PDB file of C-alpha atoms in Angstrom:
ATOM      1  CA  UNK A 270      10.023  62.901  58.509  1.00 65.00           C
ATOM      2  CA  UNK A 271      10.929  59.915  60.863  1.00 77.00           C
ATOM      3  CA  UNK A 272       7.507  58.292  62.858  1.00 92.00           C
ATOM      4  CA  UNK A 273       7.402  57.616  66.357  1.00 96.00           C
ATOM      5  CA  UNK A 274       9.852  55.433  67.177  1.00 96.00           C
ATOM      6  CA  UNK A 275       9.459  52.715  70.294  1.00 97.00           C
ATOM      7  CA  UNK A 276      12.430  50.961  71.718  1.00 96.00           C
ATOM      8  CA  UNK A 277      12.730  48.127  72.684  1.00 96.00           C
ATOM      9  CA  UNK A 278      10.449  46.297  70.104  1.00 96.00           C
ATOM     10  CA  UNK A 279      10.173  43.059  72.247  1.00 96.00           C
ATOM     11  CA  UNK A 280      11.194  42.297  76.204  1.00 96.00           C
ATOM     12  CA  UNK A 281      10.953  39.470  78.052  1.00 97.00           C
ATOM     13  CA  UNK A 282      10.694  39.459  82.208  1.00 97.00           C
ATOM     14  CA  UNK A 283       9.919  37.844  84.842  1.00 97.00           C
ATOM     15  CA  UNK A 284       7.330  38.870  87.947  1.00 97.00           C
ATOM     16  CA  UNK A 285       8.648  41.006  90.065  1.00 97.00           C
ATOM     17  CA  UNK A 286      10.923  42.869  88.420  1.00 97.00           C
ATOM     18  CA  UNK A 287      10.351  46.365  86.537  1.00 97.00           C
ATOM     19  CA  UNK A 288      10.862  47.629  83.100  1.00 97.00           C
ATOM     20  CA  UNK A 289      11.779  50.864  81.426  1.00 98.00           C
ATOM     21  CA  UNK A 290      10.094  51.912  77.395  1.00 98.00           C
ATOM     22  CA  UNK A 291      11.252  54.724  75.354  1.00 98.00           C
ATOM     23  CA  UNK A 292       9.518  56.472  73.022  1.00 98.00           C
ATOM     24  CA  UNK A 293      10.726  59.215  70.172  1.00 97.00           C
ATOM     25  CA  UNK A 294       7.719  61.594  69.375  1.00 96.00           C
ATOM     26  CA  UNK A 295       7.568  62.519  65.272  1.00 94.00           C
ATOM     27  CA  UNK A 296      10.029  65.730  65.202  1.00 93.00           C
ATOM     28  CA  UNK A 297       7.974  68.873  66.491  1.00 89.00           C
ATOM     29  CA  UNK A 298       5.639  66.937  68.290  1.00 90.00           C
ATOM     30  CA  UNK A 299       5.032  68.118  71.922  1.00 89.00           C
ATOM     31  CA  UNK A 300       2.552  65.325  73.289  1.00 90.00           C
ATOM     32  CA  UNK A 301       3.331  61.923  73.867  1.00 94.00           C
ATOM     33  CA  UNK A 302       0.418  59.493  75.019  1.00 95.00           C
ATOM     34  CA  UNK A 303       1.404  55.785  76.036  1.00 97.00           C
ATOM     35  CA  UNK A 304      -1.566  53.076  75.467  1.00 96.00           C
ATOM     36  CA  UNK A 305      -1.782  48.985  76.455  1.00 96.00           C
ATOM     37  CA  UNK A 306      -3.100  46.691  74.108  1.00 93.00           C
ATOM     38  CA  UNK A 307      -4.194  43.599  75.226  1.00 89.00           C
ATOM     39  CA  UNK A 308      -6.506  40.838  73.500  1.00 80.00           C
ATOM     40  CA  UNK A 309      -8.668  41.009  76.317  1.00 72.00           C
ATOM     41  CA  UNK A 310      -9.342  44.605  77.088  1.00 75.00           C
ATOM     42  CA  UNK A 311      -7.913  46.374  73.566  1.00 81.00           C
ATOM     43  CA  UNK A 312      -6.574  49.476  73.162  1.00 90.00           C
ATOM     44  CA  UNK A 313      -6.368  51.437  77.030  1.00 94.00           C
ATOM     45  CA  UNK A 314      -5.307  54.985  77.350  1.00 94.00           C
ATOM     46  CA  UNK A 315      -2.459  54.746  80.384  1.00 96.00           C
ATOM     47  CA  UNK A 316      -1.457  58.611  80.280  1.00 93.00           C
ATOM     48  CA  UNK A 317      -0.135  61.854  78.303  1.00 92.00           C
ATOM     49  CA  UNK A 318       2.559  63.978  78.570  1.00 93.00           C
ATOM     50  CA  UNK A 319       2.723  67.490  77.441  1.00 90.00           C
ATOM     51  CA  UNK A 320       6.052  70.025  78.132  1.00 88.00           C
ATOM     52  CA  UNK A 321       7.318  67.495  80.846  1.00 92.00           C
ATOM     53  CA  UNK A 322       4.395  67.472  82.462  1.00 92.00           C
ATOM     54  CA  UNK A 323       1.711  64.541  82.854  1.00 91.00           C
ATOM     55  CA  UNK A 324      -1.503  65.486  81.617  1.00 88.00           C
ATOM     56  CA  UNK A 325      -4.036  63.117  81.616  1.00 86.00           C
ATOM     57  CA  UNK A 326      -4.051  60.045  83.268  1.00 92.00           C
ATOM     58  CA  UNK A 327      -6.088  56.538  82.528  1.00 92.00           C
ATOM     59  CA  UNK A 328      -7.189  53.903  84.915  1.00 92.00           C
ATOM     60  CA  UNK A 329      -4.196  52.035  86.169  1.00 95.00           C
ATOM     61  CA  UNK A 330      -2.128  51.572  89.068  1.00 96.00           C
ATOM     62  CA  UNK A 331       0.843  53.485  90.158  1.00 95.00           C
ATOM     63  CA  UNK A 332       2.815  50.814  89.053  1.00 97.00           C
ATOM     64  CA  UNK A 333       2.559  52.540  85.760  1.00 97.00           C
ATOM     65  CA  UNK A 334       4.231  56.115  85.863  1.00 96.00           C
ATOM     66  CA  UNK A 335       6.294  58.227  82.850  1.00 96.00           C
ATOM     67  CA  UNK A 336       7.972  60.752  82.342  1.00 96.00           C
ATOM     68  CA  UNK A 337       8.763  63.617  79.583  1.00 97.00           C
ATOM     69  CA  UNK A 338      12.081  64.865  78.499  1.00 96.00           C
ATOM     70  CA  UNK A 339      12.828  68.618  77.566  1.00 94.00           C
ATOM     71  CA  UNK A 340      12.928  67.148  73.867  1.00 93.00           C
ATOM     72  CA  UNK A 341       9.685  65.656  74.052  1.00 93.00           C
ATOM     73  CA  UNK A 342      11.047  62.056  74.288  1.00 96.00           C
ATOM     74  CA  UNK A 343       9.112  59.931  76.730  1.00 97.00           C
ATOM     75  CA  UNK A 344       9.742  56.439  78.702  1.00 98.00           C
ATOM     76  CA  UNK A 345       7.150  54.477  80.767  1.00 97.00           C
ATOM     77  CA  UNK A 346       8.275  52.644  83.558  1.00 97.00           C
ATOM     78  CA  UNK A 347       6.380  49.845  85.185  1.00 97.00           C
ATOM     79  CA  UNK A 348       7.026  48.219  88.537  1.00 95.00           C
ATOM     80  CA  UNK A 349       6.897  45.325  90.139  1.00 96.00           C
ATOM     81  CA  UNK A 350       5.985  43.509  86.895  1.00 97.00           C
ATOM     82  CA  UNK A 351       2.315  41.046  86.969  1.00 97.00           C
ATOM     83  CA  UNK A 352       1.666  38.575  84.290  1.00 96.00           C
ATOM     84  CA  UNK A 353      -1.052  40.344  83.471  1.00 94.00           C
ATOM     85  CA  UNK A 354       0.966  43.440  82.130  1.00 96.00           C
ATOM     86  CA  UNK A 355       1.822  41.011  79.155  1.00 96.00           C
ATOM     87  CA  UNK A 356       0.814  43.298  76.195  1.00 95.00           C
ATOM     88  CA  UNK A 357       1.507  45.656  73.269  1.00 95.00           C
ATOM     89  CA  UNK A 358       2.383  49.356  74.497  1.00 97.00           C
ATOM     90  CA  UNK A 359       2.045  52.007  71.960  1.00 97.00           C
ATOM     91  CA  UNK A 360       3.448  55.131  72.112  1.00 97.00           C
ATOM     92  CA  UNK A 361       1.353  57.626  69.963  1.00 95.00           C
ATOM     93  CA  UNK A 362       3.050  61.550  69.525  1.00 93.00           C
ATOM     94  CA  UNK A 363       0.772  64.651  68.297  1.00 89.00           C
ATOM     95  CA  UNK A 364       1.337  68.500  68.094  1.00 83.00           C
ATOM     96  CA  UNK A 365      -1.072  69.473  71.182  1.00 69.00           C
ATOM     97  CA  UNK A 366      -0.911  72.950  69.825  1.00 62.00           C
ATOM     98  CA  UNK A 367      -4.932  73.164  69.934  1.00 63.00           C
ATOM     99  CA  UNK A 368      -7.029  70.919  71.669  1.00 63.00           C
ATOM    100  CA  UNK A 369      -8.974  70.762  68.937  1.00 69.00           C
ATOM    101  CA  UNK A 370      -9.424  67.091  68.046  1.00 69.00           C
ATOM    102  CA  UNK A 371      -9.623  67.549  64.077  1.00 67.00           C
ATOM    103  CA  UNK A 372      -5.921  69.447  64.483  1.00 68.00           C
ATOM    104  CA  UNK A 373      -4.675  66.815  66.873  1.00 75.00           C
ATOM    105  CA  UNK A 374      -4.558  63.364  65.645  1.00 83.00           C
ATOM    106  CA  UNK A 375      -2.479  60.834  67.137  1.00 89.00           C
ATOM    107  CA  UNK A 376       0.588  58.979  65.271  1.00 92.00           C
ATOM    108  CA  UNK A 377       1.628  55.686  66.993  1.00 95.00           C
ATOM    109  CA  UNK A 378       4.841  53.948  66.755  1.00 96.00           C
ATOM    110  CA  UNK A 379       4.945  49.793  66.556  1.00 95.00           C
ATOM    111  CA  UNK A 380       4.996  49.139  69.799  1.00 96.00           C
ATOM    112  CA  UNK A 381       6.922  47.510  72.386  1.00 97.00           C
ATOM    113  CA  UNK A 382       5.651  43.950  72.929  1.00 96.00           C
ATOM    114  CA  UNK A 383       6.093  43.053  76.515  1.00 97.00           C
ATOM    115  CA  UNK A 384       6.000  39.858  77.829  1.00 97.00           C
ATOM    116  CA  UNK A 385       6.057  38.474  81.493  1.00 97.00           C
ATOM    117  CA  UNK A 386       6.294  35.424  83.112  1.00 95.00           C
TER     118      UNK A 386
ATOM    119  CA  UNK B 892     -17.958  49.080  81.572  1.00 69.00           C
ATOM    120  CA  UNK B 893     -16.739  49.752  77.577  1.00 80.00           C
ATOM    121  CA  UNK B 894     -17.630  53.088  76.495  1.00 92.00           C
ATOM    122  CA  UNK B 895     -16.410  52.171  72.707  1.00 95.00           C
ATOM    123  CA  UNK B 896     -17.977  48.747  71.457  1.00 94.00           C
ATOM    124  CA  UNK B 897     -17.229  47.089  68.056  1.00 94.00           C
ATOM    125  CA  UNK B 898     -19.876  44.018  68.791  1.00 91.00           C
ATOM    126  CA  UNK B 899     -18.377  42.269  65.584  1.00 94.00           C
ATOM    127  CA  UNK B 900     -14.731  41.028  66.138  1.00 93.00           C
ATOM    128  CA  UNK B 901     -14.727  40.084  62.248  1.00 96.00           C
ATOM    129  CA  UNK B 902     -16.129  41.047  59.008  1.00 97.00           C
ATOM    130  CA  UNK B 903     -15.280  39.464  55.998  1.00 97.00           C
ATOM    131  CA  UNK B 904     -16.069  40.594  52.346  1.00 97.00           C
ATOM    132  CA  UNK B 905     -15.421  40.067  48.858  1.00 97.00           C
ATOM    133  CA  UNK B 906     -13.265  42.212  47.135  1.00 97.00           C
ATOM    134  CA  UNK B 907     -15.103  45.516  44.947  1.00 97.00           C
ATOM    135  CA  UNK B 908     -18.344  44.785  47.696  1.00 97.00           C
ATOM    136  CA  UNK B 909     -18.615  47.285  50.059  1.00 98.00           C
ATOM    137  CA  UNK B 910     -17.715  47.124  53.772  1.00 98.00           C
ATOM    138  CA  UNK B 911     -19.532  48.344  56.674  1.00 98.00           C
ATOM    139  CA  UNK B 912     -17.806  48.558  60.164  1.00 98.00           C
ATOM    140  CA  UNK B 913     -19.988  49.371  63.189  1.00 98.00           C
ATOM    141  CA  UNK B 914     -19.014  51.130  66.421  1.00 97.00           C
ATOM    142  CA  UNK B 915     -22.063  52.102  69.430  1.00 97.00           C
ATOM    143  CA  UNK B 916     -20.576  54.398  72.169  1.00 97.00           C
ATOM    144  CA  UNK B 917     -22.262  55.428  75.436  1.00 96.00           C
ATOM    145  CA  UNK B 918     -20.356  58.592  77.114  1.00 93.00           C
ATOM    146  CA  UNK B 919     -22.946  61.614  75.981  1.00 93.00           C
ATOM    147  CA  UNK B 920     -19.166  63.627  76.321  1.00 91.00           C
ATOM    148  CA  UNK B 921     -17.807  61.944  73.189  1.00 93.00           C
ATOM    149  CA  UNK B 922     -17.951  64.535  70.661  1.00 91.00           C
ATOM    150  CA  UNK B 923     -15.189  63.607  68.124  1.00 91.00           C
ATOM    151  CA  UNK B 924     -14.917  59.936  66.483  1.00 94.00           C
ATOM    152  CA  UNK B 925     -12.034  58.260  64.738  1.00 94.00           C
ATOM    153  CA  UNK B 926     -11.326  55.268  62.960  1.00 96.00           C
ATOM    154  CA  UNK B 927      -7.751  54.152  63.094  1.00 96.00           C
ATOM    155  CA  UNK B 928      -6.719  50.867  61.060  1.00 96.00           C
ATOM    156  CA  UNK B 929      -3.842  48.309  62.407  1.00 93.00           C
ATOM    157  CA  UNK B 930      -1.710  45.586  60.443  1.00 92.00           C
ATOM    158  CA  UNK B 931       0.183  42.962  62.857  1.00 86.00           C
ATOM    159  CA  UNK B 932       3.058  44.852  63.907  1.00 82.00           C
ATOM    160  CA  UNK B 933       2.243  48.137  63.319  1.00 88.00           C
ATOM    161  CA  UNK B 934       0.925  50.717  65.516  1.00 92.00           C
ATOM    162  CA  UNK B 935      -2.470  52.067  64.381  1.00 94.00           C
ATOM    163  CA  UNK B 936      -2.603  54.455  61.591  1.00 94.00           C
ATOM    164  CA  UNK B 937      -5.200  57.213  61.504  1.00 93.00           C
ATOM    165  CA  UNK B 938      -7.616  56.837  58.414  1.00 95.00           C
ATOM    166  CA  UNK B 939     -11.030  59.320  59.269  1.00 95.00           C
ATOM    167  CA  UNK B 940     -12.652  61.403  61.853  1.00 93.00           C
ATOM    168  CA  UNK B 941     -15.695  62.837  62.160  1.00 94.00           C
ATOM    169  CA  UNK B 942     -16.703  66.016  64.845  1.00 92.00           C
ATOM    170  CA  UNK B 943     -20.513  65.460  66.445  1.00 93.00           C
ATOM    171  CA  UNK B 944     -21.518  68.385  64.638  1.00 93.00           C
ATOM    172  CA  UNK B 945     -21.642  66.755  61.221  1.00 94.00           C
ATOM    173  CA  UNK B 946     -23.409  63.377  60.415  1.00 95.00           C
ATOM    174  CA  UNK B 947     -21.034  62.291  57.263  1.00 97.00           C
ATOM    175  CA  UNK B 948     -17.289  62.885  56.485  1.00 96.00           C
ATOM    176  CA  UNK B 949     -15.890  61.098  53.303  1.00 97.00           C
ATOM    177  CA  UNK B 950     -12.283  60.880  52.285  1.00 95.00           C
ATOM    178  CA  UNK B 951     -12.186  58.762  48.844  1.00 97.00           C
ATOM    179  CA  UNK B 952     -13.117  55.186  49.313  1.00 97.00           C
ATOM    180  CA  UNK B 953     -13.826  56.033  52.890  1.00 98.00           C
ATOM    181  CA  UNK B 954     -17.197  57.571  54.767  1.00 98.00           C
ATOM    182  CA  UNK B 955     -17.597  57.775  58.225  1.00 98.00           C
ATOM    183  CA  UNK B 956     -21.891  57.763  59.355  1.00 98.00           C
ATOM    184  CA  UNK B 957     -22.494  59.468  62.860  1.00 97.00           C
ATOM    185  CA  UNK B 958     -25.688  59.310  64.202  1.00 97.00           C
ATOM    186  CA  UNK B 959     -26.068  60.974  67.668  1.00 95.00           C
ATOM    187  CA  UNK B 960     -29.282  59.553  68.752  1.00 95.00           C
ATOM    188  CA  UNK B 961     -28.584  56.686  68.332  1.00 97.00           C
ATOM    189  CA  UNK B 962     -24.847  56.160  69.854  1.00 97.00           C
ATOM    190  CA  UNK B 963     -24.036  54.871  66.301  1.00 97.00           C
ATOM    191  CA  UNK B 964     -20.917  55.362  63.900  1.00 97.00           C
ATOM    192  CA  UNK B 965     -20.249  53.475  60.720  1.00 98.00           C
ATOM    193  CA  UNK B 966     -17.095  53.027  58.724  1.00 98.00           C
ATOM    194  CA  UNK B 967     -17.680  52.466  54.619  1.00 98.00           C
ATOM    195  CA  UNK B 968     -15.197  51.407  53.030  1.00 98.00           C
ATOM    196  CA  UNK B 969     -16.429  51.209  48.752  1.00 97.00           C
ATOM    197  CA  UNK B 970     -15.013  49.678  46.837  1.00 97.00           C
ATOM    198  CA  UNK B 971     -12.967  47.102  49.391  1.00 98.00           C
ATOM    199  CA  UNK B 972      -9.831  46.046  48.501  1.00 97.00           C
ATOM    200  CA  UNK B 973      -7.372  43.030  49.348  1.00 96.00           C
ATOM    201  CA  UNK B 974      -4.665  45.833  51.128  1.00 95.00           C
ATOM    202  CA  UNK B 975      -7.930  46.784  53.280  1.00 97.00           C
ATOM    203  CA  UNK B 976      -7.875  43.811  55.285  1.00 97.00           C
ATOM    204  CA  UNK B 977      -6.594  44.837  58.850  1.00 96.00           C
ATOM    205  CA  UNK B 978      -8.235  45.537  62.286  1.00 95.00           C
ATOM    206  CA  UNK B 979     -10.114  48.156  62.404  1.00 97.00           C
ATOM    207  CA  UNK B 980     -10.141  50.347  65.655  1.00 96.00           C
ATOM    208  CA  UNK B 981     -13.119  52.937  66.468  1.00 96.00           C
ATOM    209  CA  UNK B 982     -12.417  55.232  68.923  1.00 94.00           C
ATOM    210  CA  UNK B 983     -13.797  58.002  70.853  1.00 94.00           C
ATOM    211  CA  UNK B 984     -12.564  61.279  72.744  1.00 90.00           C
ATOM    212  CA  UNK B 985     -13.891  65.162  73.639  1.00 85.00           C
ATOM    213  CA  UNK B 986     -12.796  68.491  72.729  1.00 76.00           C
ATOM    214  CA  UNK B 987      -9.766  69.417  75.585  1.00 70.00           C
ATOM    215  CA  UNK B 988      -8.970  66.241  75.772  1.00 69.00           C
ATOM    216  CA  UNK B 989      -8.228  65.493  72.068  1.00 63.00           C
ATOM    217  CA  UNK B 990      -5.021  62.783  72.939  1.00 72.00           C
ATOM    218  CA  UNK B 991      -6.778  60.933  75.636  1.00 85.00           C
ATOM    219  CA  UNK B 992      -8.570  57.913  73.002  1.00 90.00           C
ATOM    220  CA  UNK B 993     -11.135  55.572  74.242  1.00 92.00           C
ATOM    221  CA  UNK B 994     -10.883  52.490  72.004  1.00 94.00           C
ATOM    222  CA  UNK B 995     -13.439  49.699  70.771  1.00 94.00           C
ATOM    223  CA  UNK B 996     -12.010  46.468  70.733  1.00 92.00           C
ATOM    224  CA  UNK B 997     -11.653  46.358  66.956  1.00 94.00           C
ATOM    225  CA  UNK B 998     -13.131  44.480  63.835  1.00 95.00           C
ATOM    226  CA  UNK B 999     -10.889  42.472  61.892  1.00 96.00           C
ATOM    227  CA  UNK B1000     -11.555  42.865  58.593  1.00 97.00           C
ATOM    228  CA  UNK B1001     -10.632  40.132  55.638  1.00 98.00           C
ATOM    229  CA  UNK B1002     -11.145  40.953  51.990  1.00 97.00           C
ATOM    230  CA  UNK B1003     -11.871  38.405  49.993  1.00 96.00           C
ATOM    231  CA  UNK B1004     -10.045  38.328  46.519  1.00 91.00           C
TER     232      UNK B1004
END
């Protein structure tokens, strides 16, 4: 079975302007959560999708939306691009047939490595 | 205000020794714990979990200590190997919200050959 695959694996911009991730979930996977990684703050939970719809949501500006296809394949979009959004963004797919945590567990993909300057 | 704190950004043991990790949380809501390891570029794989109703959960080299008073989790990893050596990434969620991970910072782990 193919992972989660994140494209693409590095991009380089510049303030100001805004940048589009995509993420394929593991096949059959329905939930697709997006994380930042920086060296500063670590891992940060930015939001989930679930059946095209978001879910949960983390602590970050609106700058930082996504969206969910109809087969379960997911891009982040960030506006308006601040050095400080220079980090790793994982894309992490999981079943979400349960809730329960022990049936649920989260499979990231490498990452796309962002950086802005 | 970190919910999730790894206070030791690096651990370093010799190889067949055991290693302990150590993760403190504060949300009272957390009631499922995970431990997720990283190479450099790689996403984080999934390695154990443990619910809040149990206080142990082994998996081979691997046991996972919870104790709820305390706010207190501890990864074991016996014997260590060179191939363990990786960050190390505790993190913490609650039942209905199972996908929605708050992270420690991580503990970079060397192992010593």
């Amino acid at each position: 079975k193919a992972g989660v695959t994140q494209t693409p694996r590095y991009l380089i911009k510049t303030r100001g302007q805004q940048v589009t991730l995509s993420c394929s979930p593991i096949s059959g996977h329905r939930s697709v959560s997006w994380y930042q990684q920086t060296p500063g703050q670590g891992l940060q939970f930015l939001f989930e999708y679930f059946s095209e719809t978001q879910r949960n949501k983390g602590n970050f500006p609106g700058r930082f939306s996504g969206r969910q296809f109809s087969n379960s394949r997911s891009e982040m979009n960030v506006s308006t691009l601040e050095l400080g959004d220079s980090a790793l963004y994982l894309c992490a797919s999981s079943l979400a047939g349960t809730g329960d945590p022990a049936n649920e567990k989260l499979f990231f993909g490498s990452g796309t490595q962002l950086s802005v300057l | 205000d970190q919910q999730v704190k790894q206070n030791s950004p690096s651990l370093s043991v010799q190889e067949g020794r055991i290693s302990i990790l150590n993760c403190d949380y504060t949300n009272s809501m957390f009631d499922y714990f995970l431990w997720y390891k990283k190479y450099p570029a790689e996403g984080p794989t999934f390695l154990i979990s443990i619910s809040s109703i149990k206080d142990k959960n082994e998996d081979g080299r691997f046991t996972v200590f919870l104790n709820k008073s305390a706010k207190h989790l501890s990864l074991h990893i016996v014997p260590s190997q060179p191939g363990d050596s990786a960050v190390y990434f505790c993190a913490a969620t609650w039942s209905g919200s199972a996908r929605q991970l708050t992270f420690g910072s991580g503990t970079q782990l060397t192992v010593l050959p």
